[in-house]
XYZ file of C-alpha atoms in Angstrom:
685
model
C -0.030 0.016 0.008
C 2.795 2.383 0.870
C 4.347 1.895 -2.548
C 1.161 3.084 -4.250
C 0.766 6.340 -2.374
C 1.009 9.661 -4.250
C 2.031 11.488 -1.029
C 5.600 12.587 -0.347
C 5.810 11.061 3.113
C 4.541 7.755 4.596
C 3.772 6.913 8.242
C 3.676 3.171 8.901
C 2.332 2.192 12.355
C 2.041 -1.156 14.122
C -1.408 -2.017 15.467
C -0.320 -1.735 19.103
C 0.859 1.831 18.717
C -1.230 4.921 19.650
C 0.779 8.016 18.660
C 0.154 11.289 20.478
C -1.671 14.055 18.606
C 1.517 16.075 18.034
C 3.651 13.199 16.842
C 2.805 13.551 13.146
C 3.584 17.246 13.267
C 6.981 16.592 14.887
C 7.864 13.846 12.426
C 6.897 15.968 9.420
C 9.011 18.891 10.710
C 12.162 16.748 11.176
C 11.719 14.928 7.874
C 11.555 18.265 6.142
C 15.011 19.266 7.277
C 18.061 18.865 5.041
C 19.827 16.678 7.626
C 17.069 14.107 8.058
C 15.221 14.111 4.696
C 17.074 10.903 3.631
C 16.211 9.039 6.856
C 13.596 6.876 8.515
C 12.229 8.305 11.746
C 10.409 6.707 14.634
C 9.741 6.713 18.343
C 11.206 3.337 19.421
C 14.566 1.999 18.280
C 16.989 -0.853 18.876
C 20.742 -0.936 19.226
C 22.014 -4.361 18.091
C 24.442 -6.403 20.222
C 28.040 -5.395 20.901
C 30.910 -7.868 20.698
C 31.708 -9.783 23.894
C 35.066 -10.474 25.499
C 35.261 -13.848 23.773
C 34.888 -12.050 20.405
C 31.402 -13.447 19.754
C 28.189 -11.505 19.527
C 25.325 -12.527 21.865
C 21.662 -12.941 21.031
C 19.908 -9.604 21.001
C 17.508 -11.046 23.610
C 20.229 -12.422 25.935
C 19.059 -11.841 29.515
C 21.153 -9.533 31.702
C 23.828 -9.027 29.099
C 25.166 -5.545 28.648
C 26.384 -6.532 25.188
C 22.944 -7.630 23.989
C 22.004 -4.113 22.937
C 19.038 -2.096 24.202
C 15.757 -0.462 23.320
C 15.480 3.330 23.133
C 13.460 4.493 25.001
C 12.808 1.751 27.495
C 10.459 2.694 30.367
C 11.212 -0.584 32.185
C 14.785 0.669 32.776
C 14.025 4.400 32.878
C 15.913 4.928 29.610
C 14.665 8.088 27.881
C 15.639 9.829 24.674
C 16.375 13.545 25.033
C 17.810 14.249 21.559
C 17.613 12.655 18.120
C 19.520 9.345 18.365
C 20.728 7.080 15.591
C 19.776 3.406 16.075
C 20.252 0.126 14.185
C 16.556 -0.251 13.415
C 13.166 1.127 14.418
C 10.313 -0.791 15.977
C 6.567 -0.326 15.721
C 6.479 2.856 13.610
C 8.335 4.254 10.652
C 8.121 7.700 9.058
C 9.931 8.155 5.797
C 9.894 9.434 2.212
C 7.578 7.439 -0.002
C 10.559 6.979 -2.351
C 12.572 5.207 0.364
C 9.918 2.566 0.898
C 11.143 0.905 -2.301
C 14.405 -0.001 -0.552
C 12.585 -2.676 1.445
C 12.422 -4.814 -1.733
C 15.905 -4.312 -3.252
C 16.986 -7.601 -1.667
C 14.575 -10.433 -1.002
C 14.078 -10.471 2.783
C 15.722 -13.276 4.657
C 12.227 -14.232 5.908
C 8.722 -12.767 5.616
C 7.832 -14.167 9.034
C 9.436 -11.355 10.981
C 12.116 -8.664 10.895
C 10.696 -6.149 8.438
C 11.912 -3.425 10.823
C 15.597 -4.522 10.635
C 15.383 -5.299 6.951
C 14.166 -1.811 6.100
C 16.922 -0.041 8.096
C 19.550 -2.403 6.721
C 18.505 -1.862 3.136
C 18.219 1.901 3.535
C 21.747 2.179 4.902
C 23.226 -0.263 2.372
C 21.643 1.113 -0.791
C 20.478 4.671 0.103
C 23.030 5.688 2.722
C 20.029 6.508 4.901
C 20.041 6.345 8.668
C 17.356 5.316 11.240
C 16.631 7.774 14.044
C 14.555 7.861 17.232
C 13.059 11.302 18.048
C 13.041 12.742 21.595
C 9.827 13.407 23.483
C 8.612 15.715 26.142
C 8.169 13.444 29.167
C 5.450 15.748 30.518
C 3.410 15.863 27.305
C 2.015 12.523 26.083
C 0.827 14.176 22.869
C 4.516 14.262 21.786
C 4.993 10.540 22.314
C 5.014 8.082 19.475
C 3.453 5.478 21.825
C 1.168 7.119 24.290
C -0.174 3.779 25.553
C 2.984 1.594 25.744
C 1.285 -0.983 27.928
C -0.514 -2.287 24.804
C 2.850 -3.599 23.632
C 3.131 -5.730 26.782
C -0.370 -7.196 26.742
C -0.547 -7.920 23.011
C 1.043 -10.966 21.469
C 4.410 -10.075 19.911
C 6.910 -12.015 17.869
C 9.895 -11.393 20.069
C 8.732 -13.623 22.937
C 8.921 -16.842 20.948
C 12.279 -18.666 21.034
C 12.209 -19.730 17.388
C 11.437 -16.147 16.299
C 14.288 -14.836 18.377
C 16.599 -17.318 16.650
C 15.360 -16.194 13.219
C 15.862 -12.516 14.079
C 19.377 -13.263 15.464
C 20.240 -14.990 12.185
C 18.825 -12.085 10.298
C 20.794 -9.314 12.016
C 23.993 -11.381 11.878
C 23.534 -11.906 8.156
C 23.017 -8.202 7.750
C 26.205 -7.441 9.729
C 28.108 -10.032 7.666
C 26.959 -8.349 4.467
C 28.103 -4.891 5.406
C 25.473 -3.472 7.794
C 27.362 -0.808 9.821
C 25.710 -1.174 13.215
C 26.100 1.297 16.031
C 28.668 -0.993 17.602
C 30.670 -1.036 14.355
C 30.483 2.762 14.090
C 31.627 3.210 17.715
C 34.403 0.628 17.566
C 35.928 0.694 14.075
C 38.210 -2.320 13.585
C 41.623 -2.343 11.968
C 42.518 -5.615 10.235
C 45.369 -6.495 7.911
C 43.558 -8.213 5.066
C 40.090 -9.026 3.771
C 40.099 -11.820 1.218
C 37.297 -12.074 -1.400
C 36.309 -15.269 -3.201
C 33.477 -15.448 -5.758
C 33.800 -19.201 -6.319
C 35.045 -22.286 -4.491
C 38.044 -22.499 -6.793
C 38.986 -18.993 -5.770
C 38.670 -19.944 -2.075
C 41.128 -22.822 -2.687
C 43.501 -20.561 -4.631
C 43.625 -17.976 -1.816
C 43.753 -20.497 1.001
C 47.566 -20.647 1.521
C 47.879 -16.901 1.906
C 44.751 -16.606 4.120
C 46.169 -19.350 6.390
C 49.540 -17.564 6.566
C 47.873 -14.356 7.669
C 45.676 -16.090 10.228
C 48.610 -18.022 11.688
C 50.923 -14.991 11.964
C 51.112 -13.419 15.396
C 49.370 -10.060 15.589
C 47.687 -10.359 12.194
C 43.951 -10.294 11.515
C 42.452 -11.542 8.279
C 38.968 -12.678 7.266
C 37.435 -14.003 4.089
C 34.329 -12.769 2.271
C 32.479 -15.241 -0.001
C 29.761 -14.431 -2.481
C 27.432 -17.135 -1.090
C 24.257 -18.172 -2.804
C 24.797 -20.381 -5.813
C 28.209 -18.812 -6.560
C 30.080 -19.904 -3.486
C 28.034 -21.397 -0.598
C 29.536 -20.549 2.768
C 29.542 -24.190 3.996
C 31.436 -25.296 0.844
C 33.911 -22.484 1.325
C 34.495 -23.557 4.963
C 35.034 -27.139 3.856
C 37.548 -25.987 1.253
C 39.520 -24.148 4.029
C 39.269 -27.200 6.338
C 37.122 -25.215 8.725
C 34.063 -26.591 10.499
C 30.828 -25.729 8.693
C 29.580 -24.233 11.922
C 31.708 -21.111 11.239
C 28.968 -20.029 8.900
C 26.515 -19.901 11.795
C 28.759 -18.577 14.553
C 28.343 -14.914 15.412
C 32.090 -14.317 15.140
C 34.221 -12.549 12.560
C 35.899 -15.158 10.381
C 33.932 -15.732 7.180
C 31.344 -13.338 5.699
C 28.588 -14.727 3.531
C 27.126 -12.132 1.160
C 24.309 -14.432 0.001
C 24.512 -12.973 -3.505
C 21.908 -14.424 -5.840
C 19.964 -15.945 -3.020
C 18.894 -12.448 -2.021
C 18.625 -10.696 -5.390
C 17.260 -13.640 -7.351
C 18.356 -14.973 -10.737
C 19.257 -12.399 -13.381
C 20.879 -12.270 -16.805
C 22.146 -8.793 -15.978
C 25.447 -8.074 -14.245
C 23.913 -5.085 -12.353
C 22.517 -7.012 -9.343
C 25.907 -8.714 -8.741
C 27.831 -5.417 -9.166
C 25.454 -3.673 -6.769
C 25.415 -6.417 -4.195
C 29.196 -6.901 -4.060
C 29.915 -3.170 -4.057
C 27.340 -2.235 -1.391
C 28.307 -5.140 0.872
C 32.036 -4.669 0.573
C 31.679 -0.926 1.092
C 30.029 -1.665 4.446
C 32.521 -4.376 5.474
C 35.429 -2.095 4.606
C 33.937 0.605 6.785
C 33.550 -1.922 9.682
C 36.881 -3.726 9.350
C 39.139 -1.034 7.772
C 41.455 -3.567 6.056
C 44.875 -2.496 4.756
C 44.310 -4.674 1.679
C 41.527 -6.560 -0.104
C 43.061 -9.658 -1.704
C 41.526 -11.612 -4.556
C 42.658 -13.389 -7.743
C 43.550 -11.603 -10.940
C 41.086 -13.629 -13.094
C 38.058 -12.975 -10.922
C 34.859 -12.019 -12.827
C 35.430 -8.525 -14.353
C 32.157 -7.190 -12.901
C 33.124 -8.393 -9.429
C 36.635 -6.892 -9.898
C 35.033 -3.565 -10.784
C 32.793 -3.735 -7.670
C 35.787 -4.545 -5.440
C 37.790 -1.657 -6.942
C 34.882 0.784 -6.355
C 34.459 -0.439 -2.786
C 38.154 -0.231 -1.932
C 38.223 3.412 -3.094
C 35.552 4.373 -0.579
C 37.914 3.976 2.371
C 39.441 7.355 3.233
C 42.022 5.577 5.416
C 43.353 3.707 2.418
C 42.559 0.119 1.383
C 44.607 -1.328 -1.510
C 43.017 -3.835 -3.887
C 45.558 -6.672 -4.450
C 44.945 -8.845 -7.519
C 47.097 -11.969 -7.468
C 47.631 -14.494 -10.255
C 46.727 -17.877 -8.847
C 50.196 -19.246 -9.531
C 51.729 -16.484 -7.415
C 49.521 -16.746 -4.308
C 51.768 -19.298 -2.548
C 54.842 -17.291 -3.512
C 53.836 -14.108 -1.651
C 53.272 -15.518 1.829
C 55.719 -12.842 2.974
C 52.812 -10.353 2.710
C 51.792 -11.523 6.156
C 55.180 -10.472 7.546
C 54.725 -6.837 6.453
C 53.184 -4.147 8.634
C 49.671 -3.077 7.715
C 50.911 0.412 7.024
C 53.332 -0.913 4.456
C 50.708 -3.207 2.835
C 48.478 -0.142 2.184
C 51.115 1.066 -0.295
C 50.884 -2.151 -2.381
C 49.767 -0.283 -5.541
C 51.703 2.882 -5.093
C 54.994 1.815 -6.708
C 55.534 1.540 -10.441
C 58.438 -0.695 -11.464
C 59.551 -0.591 -15.073
C 61.897 -2.972 -16.868
C 64.458 -1.151 -19.047
C 66.598 -3.253 -21.323
C 69.804 -2.013 -22.947
C 70.550 -4.028 -26.094
C 72.790 -3.715 -29.121
C 73.644 -6.728 -31.246
C 73.316 -9.849 -29.113
C 69.995 -11.316 -30.300
C 70.499 -14.786 -28.709
C 71.364 -13.169 -25.377
C 68.326 -10.930 -25.586
C 66.062 -13.880 -26.311
C 67.331 -15.638 -23.193
C 66.734 -12.533 -21.076
C 63.210 -12.028 -22.447
C 62.330 -15.684 -21.834
C 63.435 -15.393 -18.226
C 61.391 -12.215 -17.778
C 58.292 -13.879 -19.272
C 58.680 -16.987 -17.098
C 58.876 -15.007 -13.839
C 56.163 -14.753 -11.204
C 54.185 -11.522 -11.173
C 51.542 -10.195 -8.864
C 49.044 -8.279 -10.967
C 51.026 -5.044 -11.286
C 51.370 -3.149 -14.545
C 55.033 -3.285 -15.516
C 56.128 -1.153 -18.464
C 59.042 -2.522 -20.457
C 61.400 -0.488 -22.705
C 64.072 -1.450 -25.174
C 66.932 0.958 -25.594
C 68.974 0.396 -28.722
C 71.972 2.293 -30.069
C 72.194 3.342 -33.714
C 74.305 0.354 -34.731
C 71.794 -2.283 -33.494
C 71.652 -5.247 -35.881
C 68.684 -6.598 -37.815
C 68.328 -9.755 -35.714
C 68.028 -7.799 -32.484
C 65.415 -5.432 -33.961
C 63.329 -8.467 -35.041
C 63.538 -10.011 -31.584
C 62.384 -6.810 -29.974
C 59.555 -6.325 -32.504
C 58.167 -9.801 -32.141
C 58.313 -9.890 -28.314
C 54.931 -9.879 -26.609
C 54.849 -8.465 -23.067
C 51.691 -9.307 -21.140
C 52.270 -7.128 -18.083
C 52.203 -3.570 -19.449
C 53.098 -1.262 -22.315
C 56.184 -1.883 -24.497
C 58.310 1.048 -25.601
C 61.150 1.043 -28.185
C 63.886 3.693 -28.342
C 66.642 3.799 -30.963
C 69.430 6.332 -31.199
C 70.198 8.092 -34.490
C 73.857 8.647 -33.531
C 75.876 5.980 -31.643
C 76.029 7.037 -28.002
C 77.952 4.272 -26.314
C 77.282 2.301 -23.187
C 77.489 5.181 -20.716
C 74.677 7.037 -22.529
C 72.717 3.884 -23.379
C 72.451 2.928 -19.713
C 72.092 6.306 -18.014
C 69.492 7.519 -20.520
C 67.483 4.306 -20.596
C 65.185 5.443 -17.741
C 64.213 8.582 -15.916
C 61.580 8.593 -13.117
C 58.211 10.232 -13.724
C 57.373 10.409 -10.016
C 58.747 9.511 -6.575
C 56.995 6.155 -6.897
C 58.581 5.282 -10.218
C 61.440 2.723 -9.961
C 63.658 1.594 -12.825
C 65.070 -1.939 -13.283
C 68.045 -1.706 -15.609
C 69.094 -4.848 -17.456
C 71.781 -5.350 -20.123
C 70.939 -8.053 -22.606
C 73.470 -10.618 -21.296
C 71.650 -10.740 -17.971
C 69.211 -13.493 -17.063
C 66.723 -13.220 -14.194
C 65.281 -15.658 -11.672
C 61.551 -16.447 -11.670
C 61.434 -14.734 -8.264
C 63.159 -11.484 -9.209
C 60.004 -9.325 -9.194
C 58.810 -10.747 -5.845
C 62.187 -9.830 -4.294
C 61.910 -6.274 -5.525
C 58.321 -5.857 -4.380
C 58.967 -7.360 -0.955
C 62.100 -5.290 -0.357
C 60.442 -2.058 -1.452
C 57.445 -2.593 0.848
C 59.621 -3.615 3.789
C 62.371 -0.931 3.514
C 60.918 1.953 1.521
C 57.134 1.999 1.908
C 56.857 1.138 5.585
C 56.265 4.530 7.289
C 57.936 3.169 10.451
C 61.207 2.538 8.571
C 63.604 5.326 7.833
C 66.399 4.322 5.424
C 67.006 7.357 3.213
C 70.509 5.998 2.357
C 68.972 3.156 0.326
C 69.352 4.096 -3.327
C 68.855 0.806 -5.093
C 68.012 -2.904 -4.767
C 70.383 -5.413 -6.400
C 69.233 -8.706 -7.906
C 72.773 -9.995 -7.975
C 75.220 -11.204 -5.301
C 78.908 -10.574 -6.210
C 81.657 -13.123 -5.751
C 84.527 -10.652 -5.901
C 85.575 -7.475 -4.174
C 85.284 -5.523 -7.381
C 87.008 -2.269 -6.493
C 90.255 -3.680 -5.093
C 93.150 -4.130 -7.497
C 93.646 -7.806 -6.565
C 89.874 -8.491 -6.842
C 89.875 -11.089 -4.051
C 87.042 -13.625 -3.737
C 84.069 -12.676 -1.570
C 81.517 -14.962 0.046
C 78.822 -13.084 1.975
C 77.287 -16.287 3.233
C 80.486 -17.090 5.154
C 81.194 -13.427 5.980
C 77.762 -12.886 7.733
C 77.571 -16.346 9.240
C 77.621 -14.982 12.832
C 74.584 -12.797 12.150
C 72.814 -15.182 9.783
C 74.334 -16.884 6.721
C 71.555 -15.587 4.456
C 70.918 -12.131 5.791
C 70.505 -9.461 3.114
C 73.016 -6.645 3.533
C 73.641 -3.033 2.594
C 76.636 -2.292 0.409
C 78.108 0.972 -0.858
C 78.663 -0.610 -4.250
C 75.923 -0.154 -6.878
C 75.125 -3.182 -9.010
C 75.236 -3.044 -12.844
C 74.104 -6.632 -13.413
C 70.436 -6.305 -12.518
C 69.270 -3.626 -10.009
C 66.306 -1.410 -9.320
C 67.182 2.236 -8.928
C 65.234 4.683 -6.768
C 63.778 7.815 -8.352
C 65.167 10.493 -5.974
C 68.687 9.107 -6.101
C 68.619 8.595 -9.884
C 67.735 12.282 -10.459
C 70.570 13.148 -8.143
C 72.931 10.867 -10.074
C 71.934 12.539 -13.385
C 72.941 15.937 -12.123
C 76.097 14.647 -10.416
C 77.328 12.836 -13.544
C 76.580 15.922 -15.682
C 78.672 18.010 -13.314
C 81.560 15.571 -13.134
C 81.770 13.801 -16.470
C 85.258 13.859 -18.079
C 86.577 11.933 -21.013
C 89.860 11.400 -19.180
C 89.267 9.393 -15.967
C 92.446 10.846 -14.410
C 90.977 14.366 -14.754
C 88.042 13.411 -12.514
C 88.328 15.334 -9.237
C 87.092 12.341 -7.203
C 89.834 9.885 -6.328
C 88.679 7.346 -3.780
C 91.681 6.056 -1.823
C 92.818 2.556 -2.917
C 89.831 2.186 -5.291
C 90.368 0.553 -8.696
C 87.412 2.641 -9.951
C 89.662 5.760 -10.164
C 91.018 4.538 -13.474
C 87.709 3.372 -15.036
C 87.019 4.918 -18.396
C 83.557 5.555 -19.916
C 81.723 3.975 -17.051
C 78.374 5.247 -15.770
C 78.911 3.008 -12.741
C 82.109 4.835 -11.790
C 80.217 8.123 -11.350
C 77.467 6.413 -9.395
C 80.110 4.802 -7.082
C 81.713 8.215 -6.577
C 78.352 9.804 -5.618
C 77.383 6.969 -3.282
C 80.786 7.131 -1.589
C 80.673 10.904 -1.095
C 77.071 10.929 0.247
C 76.897 7.634 2.144
C 74.341 5.819 -0.046
C 73.908 2.038 -0.176
C 72.325 -0.710 -2.187
C 70.412 -3.698 -0.752
C 71.972 -7.041 -1.776
C 70.523 -10.584 -1.549
C 72.621 -13.265 0.127
C 71.853 -16.930 -0.465
C 73.844 -20.185 -0.557
C 76.465 -20.369 -3.345
C 75.651 -16.715 -4.213
C 72.418 -17.871 -5.800
C 70.791 -14.670 -7.012
C 67.777 -13.092 -8.734
C 69.978 -12.255 -11.772
C 73.181 -13.559 -13.282
C 75.660 -12.119 -15.749
C 76.669 -14.439 -18.606
C 79.796 -12.288 -19.335
C 79.338 -12.233 -23.074
C 81.556 -9.987 -25.267
C 80.390 -6.371 -25.279
C 81.444 -2.807 -24.510
C 83.497 -3.915 -21.513
C 83.860 -7.696 -21.469
C 86.543 -8.767 -23.974
C 86.878 -5.192 -25.224
C 90.219 -4.461 -26.894
C 91.174 -1.647 -24.474
C 90.192 -3.599 -21.365
C 93.359 -5.085 -19.824
C 91.425 -6.877 -17.124
C 90.655 -10.509 -17.888
C 87.382 -11.931 -16.633
C 86.910 -15.495 -15.397
C 83.314 -16.442 -16.037
C 83.134 -18.497 -12.812
C 83.766 -15.347 -10.829
C 80.689 -13.598 -12.223
C 78.125 -16.176 -13.411
C 76.098 -17.129 -10.384
C 73.217 -19.683 -10.149
C 69.685 -18.330 -10.343
C 67.194 -18.867 -7.489
C 64.656 -21.406 -8.658
C 62.760 -21.913 -5.412
C 60.974 -19.712 -2.949
C 63.634 -17.582 -1.233
C 61.431 -16.726 1.810
C 62.322 -19.851 3.702
C 66.081 -19.091 3.409
C 65.763 -15.649 5.070
C 66.478 -15.154 8.791
C 63.328 -16.391 10.620
C 61.694 -16.837 7.165
C 61.358 -13.082 6.503
C 63.312 -9.918 5.738
C 65.017 -8.653 8.857
C 64.117 -5.234 10.290
C 66.011 -2.379 8.604
C 67.853 -1.686 11.803
C 69.309 -5.267 11.721
C 70.761 -5.044 8.196
C 74.546 -5.134 8.225
C 76.266 -2.478 6.115
C 79.552 -2.595 4.209
C 81.669 0.112 2.650
C 82.934 0.104 -0.902
C 85.756 -2.320 0.031
C 83.394 -4.918 1.695
C 84.405 -3.847 5.236
C 81.730 -3.546 7.985
C 80.988 0.127 8.551
C 77.868 1.788 10.024
C 75.710 4.080 7.870
C 77.039 7.009 9.860
C 80.583 5.780 9.251
C 79.970 5.700 5.509
C 78.835 9.311 5.532
C 81.843 10.262 7.654
C 84.232 8.654 5.056
C 82.559 10.565 2.215
C 82.685 13.850 4.162
C 86.355 13.251 5.002
C 87.275 12.820 1.349
C 85.873 16.335 0.768
C 85.661 16.041 -3.046
C 81.874 16.575 -3.614
C 80.417 19.413 -5.780
C 79.976 21.698 -2.778
C 82.640 22.445 -0.129
C 81.328 21.142 3.218
C 82.694 20.569 6.706
C 84.862 17.471 6.351
C 83.870 16.108 9.743
C 80.178 16.640 10.071
C 78.537 17.536 6.733
C 77.636 16.011 3.335
C 75.916 17.467 0.288
C 72.081 17.185 0.210
C 69.997 17.875 -2.860
C 66.584 18.983 -4.088
C 64.993 15.586 -4.718
C 62.725 16.938 -7.453
C 65.499 18.435 -9.610
C 68.466 16.475 -8.230
C 70.443 19.746 -7.959
C 72.795 20.142 -4.978
C 71.149 22.387 -2.404
C 73.260 22.644 0.729
C 75.615 20.990 3.106
C 73.759 19.200 5.908
C 74.934 17.698 9.196
C 74.745 13.937 9.395
C 75.701 13.666 13.091
């Protein structure tokens, strides 16, 4: 009947209610205000249960339980309402816009036996962002009361006194809360969890299970799973797939949320009901749980993916949508070892692959195959090919035919031969402070785990707001076997060197890596300016001469200038450290601009440079199965000697050969990180 009215406002009243004569006037006045026009108003409301100490929610009719919620007002307990109060649902009377009545039928009610009051408030909040409010009354004037003869409610038969009806209503409000109904408890006590998983099918539940279990078994971590329910992914089947008791679907405890999609909206050939149901439910659950990330599989239904993206963007506190290829889920269990504040930055970084190639088509094919075979995690990864003017036909054809599935492909070719120093240094320039460049020459080959190492390290040491490591300028994929800058080039085994700390601890080293490394945007801009200010054709004319360093005589090397800058300013690179120097990249030492070049008097033994590639999950090899805290990372100077980060800066300051004259004991050059230009001398101690 209410749906058929031509009036603007509707007043629906239970048969045991006798409103005072002024009640309609009061309701009409409040409903006419801007603040409450999109609301349902009444005179009796209910606050749903709060969570108990055992993390369960009690029945809303539990006797003598302060967590069971309450009625407002409640004469039996002398509870009165003296101002407009928001409640979870209204009882016995409802005053609202005729347009809002339609919301009652957006989802098929859980039951038609009872609970129309809760269903209306739940649907209004979920689909119309409309609240439910109890109005105050004048205790001395019964004509302002919405129920002037409340004793009728006690003498008349009512649904809430029957045990089976109470159970039905308990199931109903819990289903509403599980599907995103933000109750007053949820609004008063916003949660903060690490991850909310979403699965639209049983196969997706199984695919996500290893990572969900890792989160749930990690100390201090909170993670729950949301399933579509209905015919898509029944809750009981999802529980069985996770080896959980089916009773978790009935417990009033946060663990698994059943959206009941399809069962509530009915069958449809349109994608709109699914989009609407997933979006509106997840929006509410995100508001309640405030997850750092929502995790699902990359190949989830596109409509559901769109709904999840829209829902994640509603959280002002920041919730990142993480889309994982199924094959990578078990490879990123380290996600559970990261702080929530770091996980929120999952999608901020942009890592590009930048390949420098000339005339080694077979080498390039090997590199491209290794890149294609690697594990990725749903990120867009641009790839660029940087070719000098003398590139051969075979290499051009390899580049042209290569299909890259993870992002855009860009080709650059010089008109005039530039040489290796220009080819490398000009192959990438950051577009933002979240743009990171992986530089690879074509005789490099990468491990299937190379991208996971980069992502993990960036999140742990760069994107965790509780970590301060401004000295970190790059992340190496490669572990060296020699002390490169010493004339004798002695062998170096970090596994043995760091055995007392942990044989496989990653470490910080003042030496940049040219055989597979990701460079940081601020430091790369700084390097551009530095190299421009210091470039000389004659290496001996370079004003920077690091004591006892073989790099002083290097000719035409971009790496030499980067070494100089890192030495003078105390910068470091993060290096992996695994048995037998197994790495995320290796150098095949094939003839090129340096190796086997006519003017290069240094002979290179391939066994000193070609290291094995990691072919299994590296996480288990790390100290305690995870990256150590930044404060626990050992640091080495250019000559592989243990020196603190402060000590590295002191050595650079002491040399006193930077582009600005600074105090040789306490200051180093700092730059404008947008332009890379030197700005001032700053104290480091």
